[in-house]
Short mmCIF file of C-alpha atoms in Angstrom, two decimals:
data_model
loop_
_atom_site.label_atom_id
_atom_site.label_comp_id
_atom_site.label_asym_id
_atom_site.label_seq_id
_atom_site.Cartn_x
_atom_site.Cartn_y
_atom_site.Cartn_z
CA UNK A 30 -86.92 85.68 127.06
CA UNK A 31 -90.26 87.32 125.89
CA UNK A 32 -93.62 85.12 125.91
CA UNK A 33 -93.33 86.08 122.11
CA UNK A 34 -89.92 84.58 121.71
CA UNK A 35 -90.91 81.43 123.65
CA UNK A 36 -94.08 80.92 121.66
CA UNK A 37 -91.45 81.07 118.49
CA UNK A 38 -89.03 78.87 120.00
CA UNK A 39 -92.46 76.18 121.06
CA UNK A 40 -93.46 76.60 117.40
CA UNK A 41 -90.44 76.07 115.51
CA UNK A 42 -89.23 73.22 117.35
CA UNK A 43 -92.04 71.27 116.56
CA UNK A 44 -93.06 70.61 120.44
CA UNK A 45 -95.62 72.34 119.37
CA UNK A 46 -97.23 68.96 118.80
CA UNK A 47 -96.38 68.00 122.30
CA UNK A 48 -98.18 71.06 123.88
CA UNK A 49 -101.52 70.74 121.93
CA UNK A 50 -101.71 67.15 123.01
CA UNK A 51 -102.82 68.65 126.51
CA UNK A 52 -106.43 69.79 125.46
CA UNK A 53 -108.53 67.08 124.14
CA UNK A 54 -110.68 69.54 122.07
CA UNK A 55 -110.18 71.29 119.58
CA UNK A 56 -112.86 73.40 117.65
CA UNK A 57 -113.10 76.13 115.12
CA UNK A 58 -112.70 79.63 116.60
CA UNK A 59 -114.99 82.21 114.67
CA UNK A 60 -114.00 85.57 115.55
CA UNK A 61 -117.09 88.09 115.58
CA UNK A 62 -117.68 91.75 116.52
CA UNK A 63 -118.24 90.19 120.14
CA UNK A 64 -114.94 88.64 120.72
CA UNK A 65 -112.13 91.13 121.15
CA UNK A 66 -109.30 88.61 120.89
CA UNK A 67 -105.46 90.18 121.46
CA UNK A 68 -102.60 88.65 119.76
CA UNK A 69 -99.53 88.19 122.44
CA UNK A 70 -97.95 86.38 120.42
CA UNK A 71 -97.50 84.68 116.69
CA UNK A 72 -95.30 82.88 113.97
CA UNK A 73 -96.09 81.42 111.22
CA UNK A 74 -100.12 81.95 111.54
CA UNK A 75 -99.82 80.33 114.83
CA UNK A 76 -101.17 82.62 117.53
CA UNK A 77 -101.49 82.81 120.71
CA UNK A 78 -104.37 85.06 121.89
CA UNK A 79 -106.38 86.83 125.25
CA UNK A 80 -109.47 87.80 125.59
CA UNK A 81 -109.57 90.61 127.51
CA UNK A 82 -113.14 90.59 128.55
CA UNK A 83 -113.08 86.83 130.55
CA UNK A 84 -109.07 86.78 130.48
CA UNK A 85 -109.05 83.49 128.55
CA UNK A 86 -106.22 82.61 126.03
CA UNK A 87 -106.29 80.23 123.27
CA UNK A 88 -103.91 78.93 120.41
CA UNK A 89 -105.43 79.09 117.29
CA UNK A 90 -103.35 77.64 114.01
CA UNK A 91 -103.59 79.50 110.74
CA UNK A 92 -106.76 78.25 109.79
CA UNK A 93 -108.13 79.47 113.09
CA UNK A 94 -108.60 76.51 114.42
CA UNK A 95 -108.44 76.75 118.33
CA UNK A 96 -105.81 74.04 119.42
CA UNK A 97 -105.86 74.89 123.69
CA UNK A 98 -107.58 77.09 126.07
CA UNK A 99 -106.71 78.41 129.26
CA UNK A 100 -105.87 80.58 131.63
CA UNK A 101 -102.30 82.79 130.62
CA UNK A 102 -101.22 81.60 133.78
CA UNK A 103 -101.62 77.90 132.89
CA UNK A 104 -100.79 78.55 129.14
CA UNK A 105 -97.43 80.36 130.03
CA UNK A 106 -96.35 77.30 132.91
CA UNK A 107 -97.37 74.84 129.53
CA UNK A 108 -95.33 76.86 127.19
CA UNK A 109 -91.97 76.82 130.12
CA UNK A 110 -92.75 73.15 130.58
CA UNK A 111 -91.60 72.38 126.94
CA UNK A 112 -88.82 74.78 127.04
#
């Protein structure tokens, strides 16, 4: 199963909840000329995003607000935890 198809199956099965419970903060992501954010995955204006320059990724709802941050490492092992 692709890291797109789990990020699907995390959103639509409203664990979603669940896995945004393990970051306490969550912020406002503004996107500017210096952030080069990627998209690996989305549904439903839920994405789930790298940036390629520090190798972060975040999960930002459709509003943009950032929900988690981490490493894809720890963001993929989150994401198979709730699978």
């Amino acid at each position: 199963m692709s890291l797109q198809d789990k990020f699907i199956d995390l959103v639509t099965s409203e664990k979603i909840e669940d896995f945004l419970s393990k970051d306490s903060l969550v912020c406002f992501s503004f996107t500017s000329e210096i952030d080069s954010w990627q998209t690996l995955a989305e549904y439903d204006g839920w994405k789930l995003q790298i940036n390629p320059k520090n190798g972060i990724c975040r999960v930002v709802d459709s509003h943009i607000i950032r929900k988690v941050s981490s490493s894809v490492k720890k963001i993929e092992e989150l994401i198979e935890s709730y699978m």
